[in-house]
Coordinates of C-alpha atoms in Angstrom, one line a residue:
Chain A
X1 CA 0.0 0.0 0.0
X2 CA 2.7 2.2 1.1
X3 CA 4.8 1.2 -1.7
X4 CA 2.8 1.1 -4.3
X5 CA 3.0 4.5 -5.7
X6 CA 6.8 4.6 -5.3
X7 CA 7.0 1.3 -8.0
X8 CA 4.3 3.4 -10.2
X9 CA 6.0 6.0 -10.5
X10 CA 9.0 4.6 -10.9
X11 CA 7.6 2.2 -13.7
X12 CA 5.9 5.1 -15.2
X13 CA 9.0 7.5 -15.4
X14 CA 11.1 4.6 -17.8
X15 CA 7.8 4.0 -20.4
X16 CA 6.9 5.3 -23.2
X17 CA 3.3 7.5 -23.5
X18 CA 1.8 3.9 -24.7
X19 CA 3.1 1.6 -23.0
X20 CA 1.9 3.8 -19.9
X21 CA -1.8 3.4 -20.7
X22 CA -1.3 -0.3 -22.5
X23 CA -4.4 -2.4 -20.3
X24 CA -3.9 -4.3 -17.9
X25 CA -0.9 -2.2 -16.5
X26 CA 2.1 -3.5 -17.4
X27 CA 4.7 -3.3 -14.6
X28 CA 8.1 -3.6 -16.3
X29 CA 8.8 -1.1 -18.8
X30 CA 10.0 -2.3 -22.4
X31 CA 12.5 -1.1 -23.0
X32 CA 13.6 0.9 -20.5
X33 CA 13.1 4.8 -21.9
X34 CA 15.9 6.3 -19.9
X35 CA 15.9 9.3 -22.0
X36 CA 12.5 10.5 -20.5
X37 CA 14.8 11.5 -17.8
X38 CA 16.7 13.6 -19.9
X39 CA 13.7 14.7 -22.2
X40 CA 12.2 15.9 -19.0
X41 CA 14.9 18.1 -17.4
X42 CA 15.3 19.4 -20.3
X43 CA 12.4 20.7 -21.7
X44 CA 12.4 22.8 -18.6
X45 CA 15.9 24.2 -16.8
X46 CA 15.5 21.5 -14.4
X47 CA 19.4 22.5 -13.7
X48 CA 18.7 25.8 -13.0
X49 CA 15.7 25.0 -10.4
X50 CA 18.1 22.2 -8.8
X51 CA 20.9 25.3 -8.4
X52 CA 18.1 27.3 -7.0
X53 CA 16.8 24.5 -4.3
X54 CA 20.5 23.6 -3.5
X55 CA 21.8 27.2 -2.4
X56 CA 18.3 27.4 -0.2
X57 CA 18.6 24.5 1.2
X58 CA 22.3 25.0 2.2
X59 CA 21.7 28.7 3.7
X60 CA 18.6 27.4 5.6
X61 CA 20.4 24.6 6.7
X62 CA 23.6 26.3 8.1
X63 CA 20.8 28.9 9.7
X64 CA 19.2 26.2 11.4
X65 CA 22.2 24.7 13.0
X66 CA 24.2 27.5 13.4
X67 CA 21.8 29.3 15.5
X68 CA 19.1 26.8 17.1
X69 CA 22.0 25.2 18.7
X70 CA 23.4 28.5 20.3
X71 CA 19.7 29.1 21.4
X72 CA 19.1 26.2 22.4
X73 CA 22.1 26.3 25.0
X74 CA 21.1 29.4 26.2
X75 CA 17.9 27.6 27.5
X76 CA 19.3 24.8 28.3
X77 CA 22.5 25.5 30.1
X78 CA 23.0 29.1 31.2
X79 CA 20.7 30.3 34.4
X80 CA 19.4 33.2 34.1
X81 CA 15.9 35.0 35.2
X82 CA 13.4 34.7 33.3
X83 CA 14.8 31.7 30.8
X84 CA 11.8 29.8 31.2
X85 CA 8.8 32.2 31.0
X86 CA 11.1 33.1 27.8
X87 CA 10.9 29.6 26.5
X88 CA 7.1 29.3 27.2
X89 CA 6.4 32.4 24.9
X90 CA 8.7 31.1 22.2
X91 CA 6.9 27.6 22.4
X92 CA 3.5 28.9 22.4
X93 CA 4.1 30.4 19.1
X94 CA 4.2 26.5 17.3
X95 CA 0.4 26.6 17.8
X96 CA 0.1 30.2 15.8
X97 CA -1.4 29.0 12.3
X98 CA 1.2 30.2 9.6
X99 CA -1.7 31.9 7.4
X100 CA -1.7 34.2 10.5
X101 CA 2.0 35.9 9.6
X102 CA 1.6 35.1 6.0
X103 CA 0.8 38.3 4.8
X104 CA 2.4 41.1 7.0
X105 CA 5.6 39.1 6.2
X106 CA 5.1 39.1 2.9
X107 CA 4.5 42.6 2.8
X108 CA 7.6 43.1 4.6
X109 CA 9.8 41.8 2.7
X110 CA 8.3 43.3 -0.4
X111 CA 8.6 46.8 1.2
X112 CA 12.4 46.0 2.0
X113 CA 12.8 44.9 -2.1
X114 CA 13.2 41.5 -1.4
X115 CA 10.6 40.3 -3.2
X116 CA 11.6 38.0 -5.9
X117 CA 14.9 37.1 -4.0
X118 CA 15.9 33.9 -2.2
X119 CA 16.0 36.3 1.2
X120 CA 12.9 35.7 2.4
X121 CA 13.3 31.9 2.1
X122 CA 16.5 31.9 3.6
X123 CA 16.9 35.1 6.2
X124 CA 14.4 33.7 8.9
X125 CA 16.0 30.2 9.3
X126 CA 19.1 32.6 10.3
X127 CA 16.6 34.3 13.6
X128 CA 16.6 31.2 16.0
X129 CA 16.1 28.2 13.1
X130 CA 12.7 27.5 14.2
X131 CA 11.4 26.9 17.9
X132 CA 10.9 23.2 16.9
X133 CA 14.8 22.5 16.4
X134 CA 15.4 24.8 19.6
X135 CA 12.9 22.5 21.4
X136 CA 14.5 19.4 20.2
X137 CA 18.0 20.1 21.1
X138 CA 17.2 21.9 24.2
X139 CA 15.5 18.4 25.2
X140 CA 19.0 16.6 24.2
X141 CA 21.7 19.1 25.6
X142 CA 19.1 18.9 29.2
X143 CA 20.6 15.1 29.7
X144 CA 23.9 16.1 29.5
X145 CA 25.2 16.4 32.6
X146 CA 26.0 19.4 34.8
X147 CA 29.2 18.5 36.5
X148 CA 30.8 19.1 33.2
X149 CA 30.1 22.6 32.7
X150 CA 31.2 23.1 36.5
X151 CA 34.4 21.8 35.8
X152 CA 35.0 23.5 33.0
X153 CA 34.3 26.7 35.1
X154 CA 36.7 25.8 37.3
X155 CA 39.2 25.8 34.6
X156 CA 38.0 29.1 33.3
X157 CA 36.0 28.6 30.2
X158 CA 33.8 30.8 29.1
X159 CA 29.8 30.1 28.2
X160 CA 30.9 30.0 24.3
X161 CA 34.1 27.5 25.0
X162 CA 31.6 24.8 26.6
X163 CA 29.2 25.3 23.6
X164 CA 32.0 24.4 21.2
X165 CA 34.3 21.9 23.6
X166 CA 31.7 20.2 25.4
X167 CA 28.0 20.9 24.5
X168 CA 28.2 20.2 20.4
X169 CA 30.7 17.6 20.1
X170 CA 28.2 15.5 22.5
X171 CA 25.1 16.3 20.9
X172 CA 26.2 15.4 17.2
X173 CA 23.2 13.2 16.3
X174 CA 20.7 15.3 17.7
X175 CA 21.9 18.4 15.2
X176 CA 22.2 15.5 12.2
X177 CA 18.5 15.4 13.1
X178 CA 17.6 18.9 13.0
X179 CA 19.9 19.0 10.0
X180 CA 18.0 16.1 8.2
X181 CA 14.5 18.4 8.8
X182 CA 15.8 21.5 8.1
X183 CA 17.1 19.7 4.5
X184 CA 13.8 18.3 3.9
X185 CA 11.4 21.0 5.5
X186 CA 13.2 23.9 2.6
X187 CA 13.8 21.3 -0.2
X188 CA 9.6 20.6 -0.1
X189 CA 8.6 23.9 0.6
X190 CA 6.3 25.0 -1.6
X191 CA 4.2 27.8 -0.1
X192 CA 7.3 29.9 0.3
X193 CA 8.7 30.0 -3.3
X194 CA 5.0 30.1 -4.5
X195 CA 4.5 33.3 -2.6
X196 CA 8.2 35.2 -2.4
X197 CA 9.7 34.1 -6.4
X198 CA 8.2 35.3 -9.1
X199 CA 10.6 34.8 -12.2
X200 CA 11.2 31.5 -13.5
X201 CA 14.8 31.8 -13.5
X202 CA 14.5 31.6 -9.7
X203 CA 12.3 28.9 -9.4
X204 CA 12.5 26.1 -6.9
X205 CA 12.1 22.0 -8.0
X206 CA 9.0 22.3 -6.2
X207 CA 7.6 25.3 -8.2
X208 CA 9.1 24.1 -11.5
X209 CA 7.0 20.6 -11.1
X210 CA 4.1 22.6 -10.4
X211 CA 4.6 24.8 -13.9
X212 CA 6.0 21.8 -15.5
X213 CA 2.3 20.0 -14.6
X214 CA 0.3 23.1 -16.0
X215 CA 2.5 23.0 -19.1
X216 CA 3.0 19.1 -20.1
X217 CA -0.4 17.9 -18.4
X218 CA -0.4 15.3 -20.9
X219 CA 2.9 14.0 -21.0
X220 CA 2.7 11.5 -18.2
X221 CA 5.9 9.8 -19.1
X222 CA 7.7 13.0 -18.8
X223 CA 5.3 14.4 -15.6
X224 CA 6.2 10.8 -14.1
X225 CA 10.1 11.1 -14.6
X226 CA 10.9 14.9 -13.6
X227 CA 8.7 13.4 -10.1
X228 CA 11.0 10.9 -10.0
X229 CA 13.6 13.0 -10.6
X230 CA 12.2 15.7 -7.4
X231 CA 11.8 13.0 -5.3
X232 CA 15.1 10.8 -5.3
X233 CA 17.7 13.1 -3.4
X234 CA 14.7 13.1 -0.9
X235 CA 14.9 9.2 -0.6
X236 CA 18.8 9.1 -0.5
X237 CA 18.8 11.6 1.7
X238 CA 16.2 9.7 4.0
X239 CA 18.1 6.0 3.7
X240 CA 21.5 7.6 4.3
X241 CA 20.3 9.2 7.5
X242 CA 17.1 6.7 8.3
X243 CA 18.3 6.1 11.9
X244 CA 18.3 9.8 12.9
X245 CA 15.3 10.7 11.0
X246 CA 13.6 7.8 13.5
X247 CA 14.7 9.1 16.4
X248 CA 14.0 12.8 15.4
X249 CA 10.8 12.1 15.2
X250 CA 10.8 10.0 18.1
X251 CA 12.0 12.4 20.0
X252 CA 9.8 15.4 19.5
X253 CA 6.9 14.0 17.8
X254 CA 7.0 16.9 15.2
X255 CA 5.5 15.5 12.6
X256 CA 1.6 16.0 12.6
Chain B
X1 CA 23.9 35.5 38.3
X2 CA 24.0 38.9 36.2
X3 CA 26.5 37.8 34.1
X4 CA 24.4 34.6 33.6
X5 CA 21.4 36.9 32.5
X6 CA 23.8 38.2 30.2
X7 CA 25.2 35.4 28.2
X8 CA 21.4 34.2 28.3
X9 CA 20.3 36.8 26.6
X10 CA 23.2 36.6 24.8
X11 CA 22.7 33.0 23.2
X12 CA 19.2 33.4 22.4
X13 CA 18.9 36.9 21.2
X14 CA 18.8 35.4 17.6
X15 CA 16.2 33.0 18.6
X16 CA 14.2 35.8 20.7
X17 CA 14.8 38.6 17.7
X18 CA 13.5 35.8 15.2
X19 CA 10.2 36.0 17.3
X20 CA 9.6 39.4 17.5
X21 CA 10.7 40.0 13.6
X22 CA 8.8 37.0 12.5
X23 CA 6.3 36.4 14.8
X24 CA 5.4 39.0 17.0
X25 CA 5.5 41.5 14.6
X26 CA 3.5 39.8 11.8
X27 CA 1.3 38.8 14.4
X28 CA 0.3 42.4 15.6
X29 CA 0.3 43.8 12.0
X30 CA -2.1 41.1 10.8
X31 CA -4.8 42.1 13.4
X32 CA -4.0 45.5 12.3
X33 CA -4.6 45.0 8.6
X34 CA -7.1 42.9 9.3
X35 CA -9.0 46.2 10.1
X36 CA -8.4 47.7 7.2
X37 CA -9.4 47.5 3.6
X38 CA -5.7 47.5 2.4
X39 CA -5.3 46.2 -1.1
X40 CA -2.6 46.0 -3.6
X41 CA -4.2 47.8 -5.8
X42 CA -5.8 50.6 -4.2
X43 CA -4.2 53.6 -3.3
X44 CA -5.7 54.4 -0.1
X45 CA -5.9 52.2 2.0
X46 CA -8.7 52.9 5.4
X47 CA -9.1 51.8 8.7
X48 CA -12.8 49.8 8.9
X49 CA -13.1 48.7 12.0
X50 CA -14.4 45.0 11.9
X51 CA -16.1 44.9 8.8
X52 CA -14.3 42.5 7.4
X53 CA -15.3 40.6 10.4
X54 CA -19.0 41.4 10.0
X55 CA -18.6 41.0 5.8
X56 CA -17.1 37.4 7.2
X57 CA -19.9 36.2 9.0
X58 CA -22.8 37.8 8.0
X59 CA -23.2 35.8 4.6
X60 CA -21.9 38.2 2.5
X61 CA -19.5 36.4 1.7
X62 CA -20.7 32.8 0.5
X63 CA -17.4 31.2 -0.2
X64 CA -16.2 32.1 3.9
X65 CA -18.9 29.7 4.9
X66 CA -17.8 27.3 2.2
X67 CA -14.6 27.2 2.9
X68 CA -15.3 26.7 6.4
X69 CA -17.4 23.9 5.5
X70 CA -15.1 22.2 3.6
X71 CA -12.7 22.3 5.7
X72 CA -14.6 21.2 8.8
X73 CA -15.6 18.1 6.6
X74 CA -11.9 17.8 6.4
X75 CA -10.9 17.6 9.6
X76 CA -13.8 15.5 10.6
X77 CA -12.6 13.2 8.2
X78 CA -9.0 13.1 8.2
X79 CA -8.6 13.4 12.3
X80 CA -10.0 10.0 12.7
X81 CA -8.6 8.6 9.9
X82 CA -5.3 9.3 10.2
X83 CA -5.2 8.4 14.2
X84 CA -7.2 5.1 13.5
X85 CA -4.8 3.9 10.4
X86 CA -1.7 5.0 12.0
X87 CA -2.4 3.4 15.7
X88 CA -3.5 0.2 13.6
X89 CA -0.3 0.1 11.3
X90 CA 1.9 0.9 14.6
X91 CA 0.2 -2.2 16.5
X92 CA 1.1 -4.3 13.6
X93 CA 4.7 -2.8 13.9
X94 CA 5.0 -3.2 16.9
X95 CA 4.3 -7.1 16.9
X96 CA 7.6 -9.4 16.9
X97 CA 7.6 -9.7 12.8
X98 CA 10.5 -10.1 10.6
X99 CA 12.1 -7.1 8.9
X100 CA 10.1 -4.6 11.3
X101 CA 12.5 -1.7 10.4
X102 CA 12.2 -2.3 6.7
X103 CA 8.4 -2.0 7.2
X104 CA 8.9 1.3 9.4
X105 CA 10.8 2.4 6.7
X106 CA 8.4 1.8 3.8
X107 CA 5.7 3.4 6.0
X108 CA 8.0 6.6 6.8
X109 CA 9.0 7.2 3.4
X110 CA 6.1 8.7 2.1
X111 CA 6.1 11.5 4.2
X112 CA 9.2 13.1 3.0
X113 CA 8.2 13.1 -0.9
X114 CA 7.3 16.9 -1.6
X115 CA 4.2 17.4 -1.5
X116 CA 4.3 18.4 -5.3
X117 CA 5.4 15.1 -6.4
X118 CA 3.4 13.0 -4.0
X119 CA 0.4 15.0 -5.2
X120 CA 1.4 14.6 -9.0
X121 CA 1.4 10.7 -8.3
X122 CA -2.0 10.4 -7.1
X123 CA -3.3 12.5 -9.4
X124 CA -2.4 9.8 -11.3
X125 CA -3.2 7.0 -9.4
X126 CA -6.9 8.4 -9.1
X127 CA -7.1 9.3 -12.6
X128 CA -10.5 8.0 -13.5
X129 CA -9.8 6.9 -16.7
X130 CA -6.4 5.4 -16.6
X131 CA -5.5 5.7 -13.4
X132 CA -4.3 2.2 -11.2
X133 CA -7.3 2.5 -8.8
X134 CA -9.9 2.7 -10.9
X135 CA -8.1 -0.1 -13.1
X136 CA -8.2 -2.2 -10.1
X137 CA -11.7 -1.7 -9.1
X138 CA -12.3 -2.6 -12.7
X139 CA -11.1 -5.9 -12.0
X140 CA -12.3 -6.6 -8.8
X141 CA -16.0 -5.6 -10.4
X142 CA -16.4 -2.9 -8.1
X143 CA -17.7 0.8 -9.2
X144 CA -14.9 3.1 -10.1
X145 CA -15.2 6.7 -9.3
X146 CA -14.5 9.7 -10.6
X147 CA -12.3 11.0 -7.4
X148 CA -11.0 14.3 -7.6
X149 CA -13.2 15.3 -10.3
X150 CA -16.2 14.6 -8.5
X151 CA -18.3 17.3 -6.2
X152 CA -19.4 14.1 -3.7
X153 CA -16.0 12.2 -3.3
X154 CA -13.3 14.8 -4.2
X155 CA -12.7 15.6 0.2
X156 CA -12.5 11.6 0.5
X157 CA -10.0 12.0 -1.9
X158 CA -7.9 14.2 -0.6
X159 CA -8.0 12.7 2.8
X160 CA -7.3 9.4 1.2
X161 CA -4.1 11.2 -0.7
X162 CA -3.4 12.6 3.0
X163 CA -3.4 9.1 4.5
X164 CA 0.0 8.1 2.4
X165 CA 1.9 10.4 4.5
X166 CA 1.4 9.1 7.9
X167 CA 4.7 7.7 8.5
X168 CA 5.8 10.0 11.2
X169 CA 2.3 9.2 13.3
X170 CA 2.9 5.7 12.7
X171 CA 6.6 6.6 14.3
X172 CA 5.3 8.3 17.7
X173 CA 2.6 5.9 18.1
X174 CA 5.2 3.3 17.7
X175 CA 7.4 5.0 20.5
X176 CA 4.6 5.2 23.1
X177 CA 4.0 1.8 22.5
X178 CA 7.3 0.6 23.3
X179 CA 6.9 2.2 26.2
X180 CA 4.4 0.1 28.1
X181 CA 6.1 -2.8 30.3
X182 CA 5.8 -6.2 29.2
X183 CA 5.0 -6.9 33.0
X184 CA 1.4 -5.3 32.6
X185 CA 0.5 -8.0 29.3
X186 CA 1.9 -10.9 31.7
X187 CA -0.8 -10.0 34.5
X188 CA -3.3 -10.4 31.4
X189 CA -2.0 -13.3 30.6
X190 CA -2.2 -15.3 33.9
X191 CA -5.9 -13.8 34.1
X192 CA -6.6 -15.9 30.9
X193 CA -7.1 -12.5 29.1
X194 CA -6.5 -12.8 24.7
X195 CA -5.4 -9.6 22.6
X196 CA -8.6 -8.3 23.1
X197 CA -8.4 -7.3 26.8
X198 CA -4.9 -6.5 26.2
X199 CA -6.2 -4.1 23.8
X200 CA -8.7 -2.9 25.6
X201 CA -7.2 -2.7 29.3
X202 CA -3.5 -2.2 28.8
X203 CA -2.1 -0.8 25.7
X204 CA -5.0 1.6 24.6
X205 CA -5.3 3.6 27.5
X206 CA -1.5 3.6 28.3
X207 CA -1.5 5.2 24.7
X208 CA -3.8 7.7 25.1
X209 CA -1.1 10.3 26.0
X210 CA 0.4 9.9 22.6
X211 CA -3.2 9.6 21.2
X212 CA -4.0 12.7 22.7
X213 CA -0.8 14.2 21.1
X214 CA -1.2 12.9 17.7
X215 CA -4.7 14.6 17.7
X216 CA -3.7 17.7 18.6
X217 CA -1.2 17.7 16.1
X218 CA -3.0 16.0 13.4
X219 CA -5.9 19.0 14.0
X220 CA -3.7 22.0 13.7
X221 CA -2.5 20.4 10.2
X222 CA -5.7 19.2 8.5
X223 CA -6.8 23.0 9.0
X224 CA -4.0 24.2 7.5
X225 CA -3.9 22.0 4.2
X226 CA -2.6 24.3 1.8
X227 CA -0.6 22.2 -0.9
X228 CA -3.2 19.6 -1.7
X229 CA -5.8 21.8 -2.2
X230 CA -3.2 24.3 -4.4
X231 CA -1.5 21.3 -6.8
X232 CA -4.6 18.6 -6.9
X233 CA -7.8 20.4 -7.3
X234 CA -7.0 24.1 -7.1
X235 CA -10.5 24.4 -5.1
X236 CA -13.2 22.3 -7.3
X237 CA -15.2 21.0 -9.0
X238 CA -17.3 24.0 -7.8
X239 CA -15.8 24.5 -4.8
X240 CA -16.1 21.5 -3.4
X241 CA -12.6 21.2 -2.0
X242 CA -12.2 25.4 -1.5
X243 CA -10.3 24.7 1.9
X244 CA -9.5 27.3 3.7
X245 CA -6.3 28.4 3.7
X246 CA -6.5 27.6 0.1
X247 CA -9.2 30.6 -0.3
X248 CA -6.9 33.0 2.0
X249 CA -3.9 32.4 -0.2
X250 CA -6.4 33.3 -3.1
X251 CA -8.1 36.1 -1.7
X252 CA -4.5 37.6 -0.5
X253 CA -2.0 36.8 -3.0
X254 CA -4.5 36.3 -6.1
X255 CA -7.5 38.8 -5.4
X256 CA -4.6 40.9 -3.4
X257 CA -7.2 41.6 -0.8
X258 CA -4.9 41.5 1.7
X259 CA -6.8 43.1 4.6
X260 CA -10.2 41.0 4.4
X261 CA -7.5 37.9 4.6
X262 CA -5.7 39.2 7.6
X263 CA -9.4 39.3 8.6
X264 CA -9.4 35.4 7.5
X265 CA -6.6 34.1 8.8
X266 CA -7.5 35.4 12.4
X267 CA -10.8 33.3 12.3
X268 CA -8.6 30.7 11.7
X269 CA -6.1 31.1 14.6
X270 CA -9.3 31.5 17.0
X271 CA -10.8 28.3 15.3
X272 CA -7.8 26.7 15.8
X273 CA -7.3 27.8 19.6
X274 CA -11.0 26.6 20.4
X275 CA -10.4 23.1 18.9
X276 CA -7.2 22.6 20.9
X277 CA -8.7 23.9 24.3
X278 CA -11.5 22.1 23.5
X279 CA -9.4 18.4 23.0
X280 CA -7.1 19.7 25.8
X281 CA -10.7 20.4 28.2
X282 CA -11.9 16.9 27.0
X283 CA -8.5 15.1 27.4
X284 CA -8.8 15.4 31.5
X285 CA -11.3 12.5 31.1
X286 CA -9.9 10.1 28.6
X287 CA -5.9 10.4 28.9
X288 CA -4.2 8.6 31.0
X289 CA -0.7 9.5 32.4
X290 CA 1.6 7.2 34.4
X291 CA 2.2 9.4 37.8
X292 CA -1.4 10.1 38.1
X293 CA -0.7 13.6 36.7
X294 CA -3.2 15.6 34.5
X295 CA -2.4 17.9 31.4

């Protein structure tokens, strides 16, 4: 059941326009049209939307990392007044409908002339990397213990020291986690390029499927392989890092 | 403890400034615009009060309602479906097969296809007349449908395209699962209970704590669907599937009336609050937690 649509698509992706609609459905293509693939990325700058995707993916990513981890010490392993209350607000904010700052951001960015750029896809992830990576890792750094800060007090390091010597180094697979997320959440956006890009040039994969589907709505051979084309970094990306992704999810339950 | 106040502040200030910038902020100018008639297009832009409110509910505007409706049916749908299907599928998982992590796999991997692509596929799948589910029903003699296309089975649809992505439910129901002590089946057993009781006296309601979270969580989404509604059936046939962040995208980004859907997206955000007080109010009766304690 599960699986299913992964073997149609993929059977669907390597025939040719008849073969696709021969009944019954045949399962193994014959031959094998690899050049669909290439007919398909083609006919649209596939390359130029897979550029786009990468460098908004990678800033997002380094964003995320970068600073929910520094955050997420902060409320995790520093004392100070107020820290929790803090941390409630922040956390409260997860249940705030993103329709609801849709707009007034929009506008915002447009006002600043950043309408049409990758900024607005990439700036936020760069203002905390999103309260549910700050949540997750505040949860991981919370079981490491104390005495280790103390004695690296005693030997006169500094907050930022034991984030980098102590904190990070121990809580690698929790940021491959929010790394994973952060890759996948950006790379199948597609509410944000819909609403911030407008030239073609700057499309995402996402948004180039979508115009590639208005375009070529007939052309399921070619519709089938640039979707199988969108869709296998995600799966590499998932079986290379499986075992985090499990855990991630495990972990904070962030997937609704 | 100053200088601890300081570095606090220090460490989360990009975390806190993200709030205010891209929450906060937003958050206050929405209910602001929200009270206005501001629009793209128009050069002057006033301050209306709550007319966009009243223009919401007083039927004026049919499609508000509709949307509404829609997406109620939705939820209604979709909630139950996807907390039924997943807590099933986990129990299965959760049993002492062969290959269980290749199955949790297969069941997680859905869930992290774009939504683009994983809507392109079942477009296909459902397409009446050469899609694979209708070919199937074909065979098994059973009426096909039109799906998507219809005005009475297009929602099903969508919830049915929904339910392929319930891998990471599956994945938390799984961990709360593995949580209950064998100990507790064993008592069962020496009772002369079967599954059933097991079922019914041990693993359901030490679950309900991660039922109650999957609900919650499963609610806030199925309001927000945005993609499906946007890629499979851009609101039809006749607005059957008009959901309703689907109409405030239009009505901001297409109609570039964005003041009436600041006035929009606030319903939703109090819709949204009631339904999740309302589970949370409910959830003092049916959830169970270990130490006695209450949400």
């Amino acid at each position: 059941m599960f699986i299913v649509p992964f073997l149609w698509l993929l059977r669907s992706s390597l025939m040719n326009l008849s073969q696709i609609f021969t009944m019954p459905p045949e399962w193994i293509p014959k031959p094998f049209q690899w050049d669909n693939f290439h007919r398909a990325l083609t006919v649209l700058p596939f390359g130029t939307f897979f550029t786009n995707t990468l460098i908004i993916v990678a800033g997002v990513l380094i964003g995320t990392v970068l600073t929910s981890s520094i955050a997420a010490f902060g409320f995790s392993r520093i004392q100070w007044k107020g820290r929790d209350a803090a941390f409630g607000i922040l956390m409260s904010s997860m249940m705030l409908p993103a329709a609801v700052t849709l707009i007034p951001s929009f506008l915002g960015w447009k006002m600043l002339g950043f309408y049409d750029t990758f900024y607005p896809l990439i700036v936020p992830a760069y203002f905390g990397g999103g309260i549910f990576n700050i949540f997750l890792l505040r949860q991981f750094y919370l079981t490491i213990p104390r005495d280790f800060d103390e004695a690296a007090f005693v030997d006169g390091a500094t907050y930022f020291q034991i984030y980098r010597s102590i904190i990070l180094p121990l809580s690698r697979s929790a940021i491959i986690v929010v790394a994973l997320f952060s890759f996948l959440g950006s790379w199948n956006d597609f509410m944000g390029p819909l609403i911030y890009l407008k030239s073609d040039s700057l499309f995402t994969l996402a948004l180039g499927l979508q115009m590639f589907q208005g375009s070529y709505s007939a052309q399921w051979d070619l519709l089938m392989a640039a979707s199988a084309a969108v869709v296998l970094p995600c799966v590499i990306v998932f079986l290379v890092g499986q075992r985090y992704f499990l855990e991630g999810i495990t972990l904070t339950g962030l997937k609704g | 403890m100053r200088k601890g106040l300081f570095y606090g502040l220090l460490f989360t200030s990009p975390a806190i400034l993200g709030f205010i910038i891209f929450t906060l902020g937003p958050m206050i100018a929405s209910l602001v615009l929200s009270l206005t008639d501001y629009n793209v297009f128009k050069a002057q832009t006033a301050f209306v009060g709550i007319d966009n409110y009243t223009k919401l509910f007083s039927g004026e505007d049919e499609l508000f309602y509709k949307s509404l409706g829609v997406t109620f049916y939705f939820v209604v749908l979709r909630v139950p479906a996807v907390i039924i299907v997943s807590f099933v599928i986990a129990l299965l998982l959760n049993l002492n097969v062969k290959g269980r992590s290749i199955f949790r796999t297969i069941i997680y991997l859905p869930s992290i296809v774009p939504a683009v692509a994983s809507a392109m596929i079942w477009m296909w799948l459902l397409n009446p007349d050469l899609g694979l589910i209708n070919t199937i029903l074909g065979w098994l003699h059973l009426p096909t449908g039109n799906w998507l296309y219809s005005e009475g089975s297009v929602i099903p649809s969508v919830v049915i395209t929904t339910l392929w992505g319930i891998g990471g439910t599956v994945i938390i129901f799984l961990a709360g699962l593995s949580g209950i002590p064998k100990q507790y089946y064993e008592s069962i057993d020496v009772d002369g209970g079967g599954w059933y009781s097991k079922l019914r006296h041990i693993t359901i309601p030490m679950v309900t704590p991660t039922i109650f979270f999957n609900t919650i969580m499963t609610i806030i989404g199925s309001f927000q669907v945005f993609n499906e509604a946007y890629i499979l059936t851009q609101g039809g046939p006749n607005n059957k599937s008009l959901f309703y962040v689907f109409y405030l995208w239009r009505t901001g980004f297409r109609d570039t009336e964005m003041g009436y859907a600041s006035a929009l997206a606030w319903v939703l955000f109090v819709i949204i609050l009631i339904f999740t007080f309302f589970v949370f109010k409910t959830s003092k009766s049916w959830v169970h937690y270990e130490g006695g304690e209450r949400a």
